[in-house]
Short mmCIF file of N, CA and C in Angstrom, two decimals:
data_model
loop_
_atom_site.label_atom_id
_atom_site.label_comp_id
_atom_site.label_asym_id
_atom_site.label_seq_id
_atom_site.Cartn_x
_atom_site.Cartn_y
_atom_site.Cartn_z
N UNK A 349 17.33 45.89 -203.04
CA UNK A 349 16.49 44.76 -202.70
C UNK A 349 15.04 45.20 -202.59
N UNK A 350 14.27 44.32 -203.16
CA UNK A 350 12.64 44.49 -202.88
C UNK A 350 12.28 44.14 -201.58
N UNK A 351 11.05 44.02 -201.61
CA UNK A 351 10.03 44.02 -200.43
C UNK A 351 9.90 42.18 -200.43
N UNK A 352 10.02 41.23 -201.25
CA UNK A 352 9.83 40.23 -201.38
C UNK A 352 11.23 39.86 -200.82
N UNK A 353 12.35 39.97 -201.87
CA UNK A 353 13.74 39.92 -201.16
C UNK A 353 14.00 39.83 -199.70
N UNK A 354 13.74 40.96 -198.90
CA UNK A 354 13.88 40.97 -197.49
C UNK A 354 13.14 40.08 -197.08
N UNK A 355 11.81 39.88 -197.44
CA UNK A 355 11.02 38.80 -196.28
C UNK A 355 11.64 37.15 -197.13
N UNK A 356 12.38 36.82 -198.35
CA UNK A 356 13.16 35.75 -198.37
C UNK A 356 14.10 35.80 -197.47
N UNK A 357 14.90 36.84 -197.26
CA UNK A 357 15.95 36.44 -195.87
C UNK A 357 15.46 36.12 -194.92
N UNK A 358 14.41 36.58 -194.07
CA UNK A 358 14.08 36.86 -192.51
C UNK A 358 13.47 34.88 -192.54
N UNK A 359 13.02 34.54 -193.83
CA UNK A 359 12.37 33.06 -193.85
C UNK A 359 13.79 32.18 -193.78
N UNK A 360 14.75 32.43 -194.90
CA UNK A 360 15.79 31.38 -195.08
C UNK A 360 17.10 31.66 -194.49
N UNK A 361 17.52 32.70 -193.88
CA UNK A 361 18.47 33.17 -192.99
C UNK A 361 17.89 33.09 -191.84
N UNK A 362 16.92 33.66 -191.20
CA UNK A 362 16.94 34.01 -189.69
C UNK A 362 15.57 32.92 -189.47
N UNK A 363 15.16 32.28 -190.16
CA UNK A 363 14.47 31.15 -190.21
C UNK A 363 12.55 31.65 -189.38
N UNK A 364 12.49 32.99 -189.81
CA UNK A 364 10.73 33.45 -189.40
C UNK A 364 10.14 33.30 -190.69
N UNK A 365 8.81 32.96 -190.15
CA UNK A 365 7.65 32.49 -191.28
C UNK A 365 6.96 33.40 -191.85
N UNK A 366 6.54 33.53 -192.72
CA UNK A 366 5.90 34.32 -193.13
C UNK A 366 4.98 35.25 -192.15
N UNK A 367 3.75 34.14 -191.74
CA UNK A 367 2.68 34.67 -191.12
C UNK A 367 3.27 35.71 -189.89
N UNK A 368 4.77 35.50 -189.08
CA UNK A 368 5.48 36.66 -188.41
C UNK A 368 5.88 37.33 -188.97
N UNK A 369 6.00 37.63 -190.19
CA UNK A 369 6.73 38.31 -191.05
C UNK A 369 5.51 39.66 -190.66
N UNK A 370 4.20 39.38 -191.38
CA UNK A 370 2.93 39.79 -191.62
C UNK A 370 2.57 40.80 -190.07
N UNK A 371 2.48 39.29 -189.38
CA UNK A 371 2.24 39.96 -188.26
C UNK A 371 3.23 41.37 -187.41
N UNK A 372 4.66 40.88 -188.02
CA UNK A 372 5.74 42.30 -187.04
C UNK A 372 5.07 43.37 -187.91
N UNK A 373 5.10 43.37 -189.26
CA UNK A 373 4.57 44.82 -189.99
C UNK A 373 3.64 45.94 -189.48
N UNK A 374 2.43 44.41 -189.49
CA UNK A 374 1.48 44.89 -188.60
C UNK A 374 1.44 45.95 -187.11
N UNK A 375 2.10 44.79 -186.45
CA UNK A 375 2.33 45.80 -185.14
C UNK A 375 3.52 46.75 -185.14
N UNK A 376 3.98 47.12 -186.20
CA UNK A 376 5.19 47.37 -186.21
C UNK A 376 6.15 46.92 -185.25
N UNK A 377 6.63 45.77 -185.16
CA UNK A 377 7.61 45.01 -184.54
C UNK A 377 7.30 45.27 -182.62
N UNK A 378 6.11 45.58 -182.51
CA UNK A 378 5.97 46.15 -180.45
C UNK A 378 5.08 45.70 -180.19
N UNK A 379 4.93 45.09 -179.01
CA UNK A 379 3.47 44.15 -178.34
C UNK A 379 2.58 45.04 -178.56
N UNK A 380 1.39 44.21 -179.01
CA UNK A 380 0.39 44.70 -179.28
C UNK A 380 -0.87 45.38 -177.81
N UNK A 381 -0.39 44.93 -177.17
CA UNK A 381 -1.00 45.47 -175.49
C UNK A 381 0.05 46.42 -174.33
N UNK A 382 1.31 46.33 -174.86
CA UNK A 382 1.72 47.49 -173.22
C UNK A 382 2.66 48.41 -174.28
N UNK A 383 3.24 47.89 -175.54
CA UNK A 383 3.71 48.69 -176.82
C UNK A 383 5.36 48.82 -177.07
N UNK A 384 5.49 47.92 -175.72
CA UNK A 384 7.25 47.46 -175.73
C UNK A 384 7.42 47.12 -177.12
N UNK A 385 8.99 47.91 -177.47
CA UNK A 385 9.84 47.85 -178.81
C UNK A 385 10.17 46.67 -178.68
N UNK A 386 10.02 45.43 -179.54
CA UNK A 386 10.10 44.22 -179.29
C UNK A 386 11.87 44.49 -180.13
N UNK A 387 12.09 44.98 -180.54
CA UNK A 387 13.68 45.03 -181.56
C UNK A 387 14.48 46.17 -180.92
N UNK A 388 14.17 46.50 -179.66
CA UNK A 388 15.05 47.76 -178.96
C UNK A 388 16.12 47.04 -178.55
N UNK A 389 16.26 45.92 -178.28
CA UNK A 389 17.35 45.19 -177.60
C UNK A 389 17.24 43.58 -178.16
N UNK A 390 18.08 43.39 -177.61
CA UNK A 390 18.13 41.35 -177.94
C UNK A 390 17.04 41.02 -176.52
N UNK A 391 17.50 41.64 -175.05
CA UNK A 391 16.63 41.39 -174.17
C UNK A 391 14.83 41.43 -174.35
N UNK A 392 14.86 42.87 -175.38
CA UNK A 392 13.47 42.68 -175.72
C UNK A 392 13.00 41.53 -177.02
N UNK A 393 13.55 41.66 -177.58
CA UNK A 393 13.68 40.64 -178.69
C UNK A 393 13.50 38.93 -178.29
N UNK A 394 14.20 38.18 -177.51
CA UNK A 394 13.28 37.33 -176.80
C UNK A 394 12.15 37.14 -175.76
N UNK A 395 11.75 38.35 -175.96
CA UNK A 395 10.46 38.82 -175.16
C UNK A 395 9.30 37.91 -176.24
N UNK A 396 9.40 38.12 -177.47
CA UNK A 396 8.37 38.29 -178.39
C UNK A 396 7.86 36.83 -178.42
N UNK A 397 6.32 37.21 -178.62
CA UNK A 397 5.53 35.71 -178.33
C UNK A 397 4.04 35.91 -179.33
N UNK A 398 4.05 35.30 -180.46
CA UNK A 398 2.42 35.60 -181.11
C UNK A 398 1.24 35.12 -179.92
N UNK A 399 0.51 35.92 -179.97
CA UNK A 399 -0.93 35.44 -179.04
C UNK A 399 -1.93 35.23 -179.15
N UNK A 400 -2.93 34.37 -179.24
CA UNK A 400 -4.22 34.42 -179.77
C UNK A 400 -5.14 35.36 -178.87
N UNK A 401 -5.72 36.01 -179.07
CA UNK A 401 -6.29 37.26 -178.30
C UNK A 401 -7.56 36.64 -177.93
N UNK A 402 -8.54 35.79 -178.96
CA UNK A 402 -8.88 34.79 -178.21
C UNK A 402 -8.66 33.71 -178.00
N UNK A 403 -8.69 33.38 -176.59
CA UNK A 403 -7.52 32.20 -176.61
C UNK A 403 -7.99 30.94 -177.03
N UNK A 404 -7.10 29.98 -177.25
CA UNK A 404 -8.11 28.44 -177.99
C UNK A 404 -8.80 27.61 -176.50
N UNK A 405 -8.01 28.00 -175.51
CA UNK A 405 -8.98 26.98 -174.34
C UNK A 405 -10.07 27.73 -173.88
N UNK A 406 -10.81 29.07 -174.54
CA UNK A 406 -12.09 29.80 -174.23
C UNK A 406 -13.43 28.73 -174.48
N UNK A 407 -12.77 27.85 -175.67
CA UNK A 407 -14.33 27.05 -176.12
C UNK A 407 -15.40 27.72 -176.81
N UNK A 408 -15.02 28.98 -177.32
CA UNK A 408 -16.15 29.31 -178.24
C UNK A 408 -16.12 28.64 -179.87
N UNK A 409 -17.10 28.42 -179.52
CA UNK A 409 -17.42 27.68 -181.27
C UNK A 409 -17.62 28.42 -181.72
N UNK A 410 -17.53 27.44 -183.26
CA UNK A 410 -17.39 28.64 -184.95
C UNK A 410 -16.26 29.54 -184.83
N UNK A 411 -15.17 29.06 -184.04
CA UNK A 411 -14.35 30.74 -184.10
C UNK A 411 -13.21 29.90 -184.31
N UNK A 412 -12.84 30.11 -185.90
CA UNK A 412 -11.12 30.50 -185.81
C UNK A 412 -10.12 31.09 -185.19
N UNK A 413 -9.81 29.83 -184.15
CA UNK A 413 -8.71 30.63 -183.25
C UNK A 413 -7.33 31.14 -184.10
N UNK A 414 -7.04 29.97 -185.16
CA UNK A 414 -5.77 30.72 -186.04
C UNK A 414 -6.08 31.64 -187.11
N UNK A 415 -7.04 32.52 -187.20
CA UNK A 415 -7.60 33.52 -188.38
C UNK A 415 -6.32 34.42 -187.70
N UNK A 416 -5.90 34.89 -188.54
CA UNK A 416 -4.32 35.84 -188.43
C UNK A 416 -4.89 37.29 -188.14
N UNK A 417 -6.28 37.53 -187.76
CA UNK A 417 -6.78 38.72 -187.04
C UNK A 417 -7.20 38.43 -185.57
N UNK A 418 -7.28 37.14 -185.16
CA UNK A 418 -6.92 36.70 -183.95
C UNK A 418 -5.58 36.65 -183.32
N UNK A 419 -4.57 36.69 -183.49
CA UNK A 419 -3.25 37.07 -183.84
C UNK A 419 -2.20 38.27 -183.40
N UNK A 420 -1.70 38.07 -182.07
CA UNK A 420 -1.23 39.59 -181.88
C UNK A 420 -0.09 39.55 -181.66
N UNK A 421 1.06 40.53 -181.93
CA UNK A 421 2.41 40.18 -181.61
C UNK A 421 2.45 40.51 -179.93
N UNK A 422 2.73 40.13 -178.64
CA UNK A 422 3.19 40.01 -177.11
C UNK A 422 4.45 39.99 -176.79
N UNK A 423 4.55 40.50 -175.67
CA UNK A 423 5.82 40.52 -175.18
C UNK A 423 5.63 38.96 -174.27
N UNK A 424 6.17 38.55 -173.27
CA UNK A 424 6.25 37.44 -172.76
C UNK A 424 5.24 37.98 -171.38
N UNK A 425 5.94 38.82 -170.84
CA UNK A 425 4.75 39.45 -169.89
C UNK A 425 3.68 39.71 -170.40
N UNK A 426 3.13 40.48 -171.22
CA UNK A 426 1.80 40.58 -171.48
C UNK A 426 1.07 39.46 -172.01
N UNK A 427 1.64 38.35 -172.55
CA UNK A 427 1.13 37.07 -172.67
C UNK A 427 0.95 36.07 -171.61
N UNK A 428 1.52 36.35 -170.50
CA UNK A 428 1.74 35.70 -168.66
C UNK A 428 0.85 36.29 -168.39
N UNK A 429 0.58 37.88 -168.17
CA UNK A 429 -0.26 38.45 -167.70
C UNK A 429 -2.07 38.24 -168.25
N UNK A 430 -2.04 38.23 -169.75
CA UNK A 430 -3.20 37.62 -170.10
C UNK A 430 -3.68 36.55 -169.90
N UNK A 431 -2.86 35.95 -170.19
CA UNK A 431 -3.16 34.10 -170.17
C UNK A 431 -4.29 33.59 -170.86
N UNK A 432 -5.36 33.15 -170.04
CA UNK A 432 -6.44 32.33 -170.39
C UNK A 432 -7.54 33.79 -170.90
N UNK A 433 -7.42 34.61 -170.66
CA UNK A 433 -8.68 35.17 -170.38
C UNK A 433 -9.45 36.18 -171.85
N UNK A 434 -10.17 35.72 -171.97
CA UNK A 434 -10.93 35.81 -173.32
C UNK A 434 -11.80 37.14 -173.36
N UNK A 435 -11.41 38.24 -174.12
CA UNK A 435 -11.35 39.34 -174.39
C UNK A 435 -12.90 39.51 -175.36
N UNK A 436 -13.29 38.23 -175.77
CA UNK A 436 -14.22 38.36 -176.60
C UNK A 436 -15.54 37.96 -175.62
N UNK A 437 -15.86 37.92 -174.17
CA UNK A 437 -16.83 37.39 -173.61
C UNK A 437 -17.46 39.04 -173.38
N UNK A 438 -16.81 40.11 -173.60
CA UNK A 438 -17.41 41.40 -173.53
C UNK A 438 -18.16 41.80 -174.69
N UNK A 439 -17.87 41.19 -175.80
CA UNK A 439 -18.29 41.76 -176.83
C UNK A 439 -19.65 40.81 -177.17
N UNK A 440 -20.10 41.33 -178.59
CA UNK A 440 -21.06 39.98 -179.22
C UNK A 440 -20.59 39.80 -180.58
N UNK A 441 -19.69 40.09 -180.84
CA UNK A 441 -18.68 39.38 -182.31
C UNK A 441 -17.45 40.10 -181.82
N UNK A 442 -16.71 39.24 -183.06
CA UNK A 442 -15.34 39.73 -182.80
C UNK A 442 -15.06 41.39 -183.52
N UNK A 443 -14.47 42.23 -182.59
CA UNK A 443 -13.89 42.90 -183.53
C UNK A 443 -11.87 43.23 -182.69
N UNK A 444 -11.20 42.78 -183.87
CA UNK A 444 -10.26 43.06 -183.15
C UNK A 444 -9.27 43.75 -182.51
N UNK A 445 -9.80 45.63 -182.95
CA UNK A 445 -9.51 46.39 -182.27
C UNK A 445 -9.58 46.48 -180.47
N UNK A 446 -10.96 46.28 -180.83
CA UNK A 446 -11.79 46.01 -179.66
C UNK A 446 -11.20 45.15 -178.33
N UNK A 447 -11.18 43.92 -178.45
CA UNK A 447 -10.55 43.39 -177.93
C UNK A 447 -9.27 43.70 -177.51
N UNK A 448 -8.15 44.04 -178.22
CA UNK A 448 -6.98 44.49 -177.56
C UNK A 448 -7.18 45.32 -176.31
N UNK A 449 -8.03 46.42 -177.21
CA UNK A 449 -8.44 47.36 -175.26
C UNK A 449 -8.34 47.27 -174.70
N UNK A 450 -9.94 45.65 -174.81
CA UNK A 450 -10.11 45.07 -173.53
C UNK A 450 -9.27 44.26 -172.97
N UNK A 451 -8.22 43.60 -174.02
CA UNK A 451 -7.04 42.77 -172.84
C UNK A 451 -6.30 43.81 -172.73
N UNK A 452 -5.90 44.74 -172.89
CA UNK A 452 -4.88 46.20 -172.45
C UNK A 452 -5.67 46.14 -170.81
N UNK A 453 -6.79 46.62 -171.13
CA UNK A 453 -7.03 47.12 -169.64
C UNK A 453 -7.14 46.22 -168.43
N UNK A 454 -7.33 44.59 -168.81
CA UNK A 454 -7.13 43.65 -168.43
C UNK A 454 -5.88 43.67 -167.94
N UNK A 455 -4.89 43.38 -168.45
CA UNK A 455 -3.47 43.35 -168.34
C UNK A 455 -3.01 44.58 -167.63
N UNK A 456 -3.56 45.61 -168.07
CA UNK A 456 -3.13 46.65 -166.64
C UNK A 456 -3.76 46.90 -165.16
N UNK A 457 -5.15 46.09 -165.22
CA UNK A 457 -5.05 45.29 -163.84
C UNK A 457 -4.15 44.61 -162.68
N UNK A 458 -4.52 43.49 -164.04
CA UNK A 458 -3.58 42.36 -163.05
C UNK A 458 -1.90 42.79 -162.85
N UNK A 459 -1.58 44.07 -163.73
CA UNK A 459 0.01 44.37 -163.84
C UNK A 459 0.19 45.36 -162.64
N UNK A 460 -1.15 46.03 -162.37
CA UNK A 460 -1.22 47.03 -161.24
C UNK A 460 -1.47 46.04 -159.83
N UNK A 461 -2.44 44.92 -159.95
CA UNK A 461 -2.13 44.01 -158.45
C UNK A 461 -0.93 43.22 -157.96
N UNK A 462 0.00 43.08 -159.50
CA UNK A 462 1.03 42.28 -159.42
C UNK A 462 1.70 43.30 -158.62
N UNK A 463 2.30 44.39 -158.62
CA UNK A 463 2.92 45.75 -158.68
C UNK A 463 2.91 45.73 -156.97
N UNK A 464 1.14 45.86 -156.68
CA UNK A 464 1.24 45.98 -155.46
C UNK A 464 1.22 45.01 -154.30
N UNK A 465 1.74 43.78 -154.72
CA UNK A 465 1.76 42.64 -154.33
C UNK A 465 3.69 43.10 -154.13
N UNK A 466 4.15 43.01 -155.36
CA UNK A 466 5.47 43.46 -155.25
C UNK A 466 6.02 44.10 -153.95
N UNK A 467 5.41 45.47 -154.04
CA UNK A 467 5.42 46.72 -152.58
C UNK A 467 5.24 45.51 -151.90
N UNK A 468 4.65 45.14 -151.35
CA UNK A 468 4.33 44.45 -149.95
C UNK A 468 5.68 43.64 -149.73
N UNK A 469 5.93 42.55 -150.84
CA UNK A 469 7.14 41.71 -150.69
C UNK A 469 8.35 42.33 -150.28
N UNK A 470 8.42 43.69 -150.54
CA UNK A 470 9.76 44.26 -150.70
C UNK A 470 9.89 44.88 -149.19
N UNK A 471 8.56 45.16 -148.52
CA UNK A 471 8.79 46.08 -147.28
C UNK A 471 8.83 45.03 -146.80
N UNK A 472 8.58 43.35 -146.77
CA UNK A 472 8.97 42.58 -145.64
C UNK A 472 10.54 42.25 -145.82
N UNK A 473 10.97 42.29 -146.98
CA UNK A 473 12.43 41.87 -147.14
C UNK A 473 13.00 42.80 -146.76
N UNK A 474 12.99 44.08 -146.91
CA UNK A 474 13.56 45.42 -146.74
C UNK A 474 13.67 45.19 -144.43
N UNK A 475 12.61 44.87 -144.31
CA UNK A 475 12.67 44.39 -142.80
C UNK A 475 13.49 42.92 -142.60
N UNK A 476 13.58 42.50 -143.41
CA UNK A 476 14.10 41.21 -142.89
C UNK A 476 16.01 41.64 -143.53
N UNK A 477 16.08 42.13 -144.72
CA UNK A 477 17.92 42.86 -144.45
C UNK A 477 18.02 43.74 -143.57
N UNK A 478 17.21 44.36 -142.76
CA UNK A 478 17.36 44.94 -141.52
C UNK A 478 17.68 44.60 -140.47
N UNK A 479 17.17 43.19 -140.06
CA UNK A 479 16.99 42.25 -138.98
C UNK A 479 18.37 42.08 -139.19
N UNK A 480 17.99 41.52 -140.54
CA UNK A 480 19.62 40.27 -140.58
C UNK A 480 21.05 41.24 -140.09
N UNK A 481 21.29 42.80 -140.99
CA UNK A 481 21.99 43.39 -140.59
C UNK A 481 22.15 44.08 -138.89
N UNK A 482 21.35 44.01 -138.20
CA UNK A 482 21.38 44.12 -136.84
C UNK A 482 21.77 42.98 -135.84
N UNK A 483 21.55 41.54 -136.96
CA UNK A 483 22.24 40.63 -136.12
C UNK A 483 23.74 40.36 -136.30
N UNK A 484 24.02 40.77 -137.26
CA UNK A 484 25.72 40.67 -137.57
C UNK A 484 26.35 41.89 -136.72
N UNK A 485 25.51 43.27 -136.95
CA UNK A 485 26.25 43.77 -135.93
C UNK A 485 26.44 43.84 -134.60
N UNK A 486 25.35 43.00 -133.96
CA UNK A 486 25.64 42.63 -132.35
C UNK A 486 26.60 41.69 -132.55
N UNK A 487 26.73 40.46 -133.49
CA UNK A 487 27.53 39.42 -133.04
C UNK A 487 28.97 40.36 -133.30
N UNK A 488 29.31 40.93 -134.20
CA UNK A 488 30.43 41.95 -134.62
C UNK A 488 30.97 42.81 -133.04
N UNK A 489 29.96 43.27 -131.83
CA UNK A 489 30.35 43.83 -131.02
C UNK A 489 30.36 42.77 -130.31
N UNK A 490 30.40 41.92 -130.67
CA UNK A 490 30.83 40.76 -128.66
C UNK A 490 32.08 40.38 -128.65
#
């Protein structure tokens, strides 16, 4: 089978479009910001989410938000974790190396406050199955 062949299956069997076709090559099938194997698993595999790197509710004019170099393959987290936030307000044109960086380092921000937001949640629960287990065992001794 050719190179054309395969990307007819992935369109009329597994029903992906071209422009994903383009784009997995590209990234070789792994988010383009934290580098998760998007095809290591089925779990990672519905991870996968195309992203506009700049996003369309930024409001910059003249800019093709669907130019397919705006365009990045994401995991679901790194697309949660980015969200709104427009990678191109650092720069003064696009370049789209560039940008990834800057939402990489973006995204490992907010992935490092999420993290330690986490810690905190866990030492109050970690105290509160403590509690709870100290009250079963008094009622257990009466």
């Amino acid at each position: 089978m050719n190179t054309d062949d395969n990307k007819n299956i992935l369109v009329k069997e597994f029903r992906w479009s071209h422009e994903q076709i383009e784009l997995a090559l590209r990234a070789k099938c792994k988010c383009e910001y934290c580098g998760i194997d998007l095809f290591s698993s089925c779990d990672s595999y519905i991870l996968w989410e195309v992203d506009h790197i700049v996003p369309k509710s930024c409001g910059t004019h003249n800019f093709d938000f669907n130019d397919f170099n705006n365009l990045a393959i994401s995991c679901s987290q790194c697309n949660w974790l980015k969200s709104k936030y427009n990678p191109l307000k650092s720069l003064k044109k696009f370049d789209r190396e560039k940008c990834i960086i800057i939402a990489k380092n973006y995204i490992n921000e907010r992935r490092a406050k999420k993290q330690d937001e986490l810690n905190s949640i866990i030492k109050i629960f970690d105290e509160l199955f403590a509690l709870e287990n100290s009250k079963k065992t008094s009622i257990e001794n009466i």
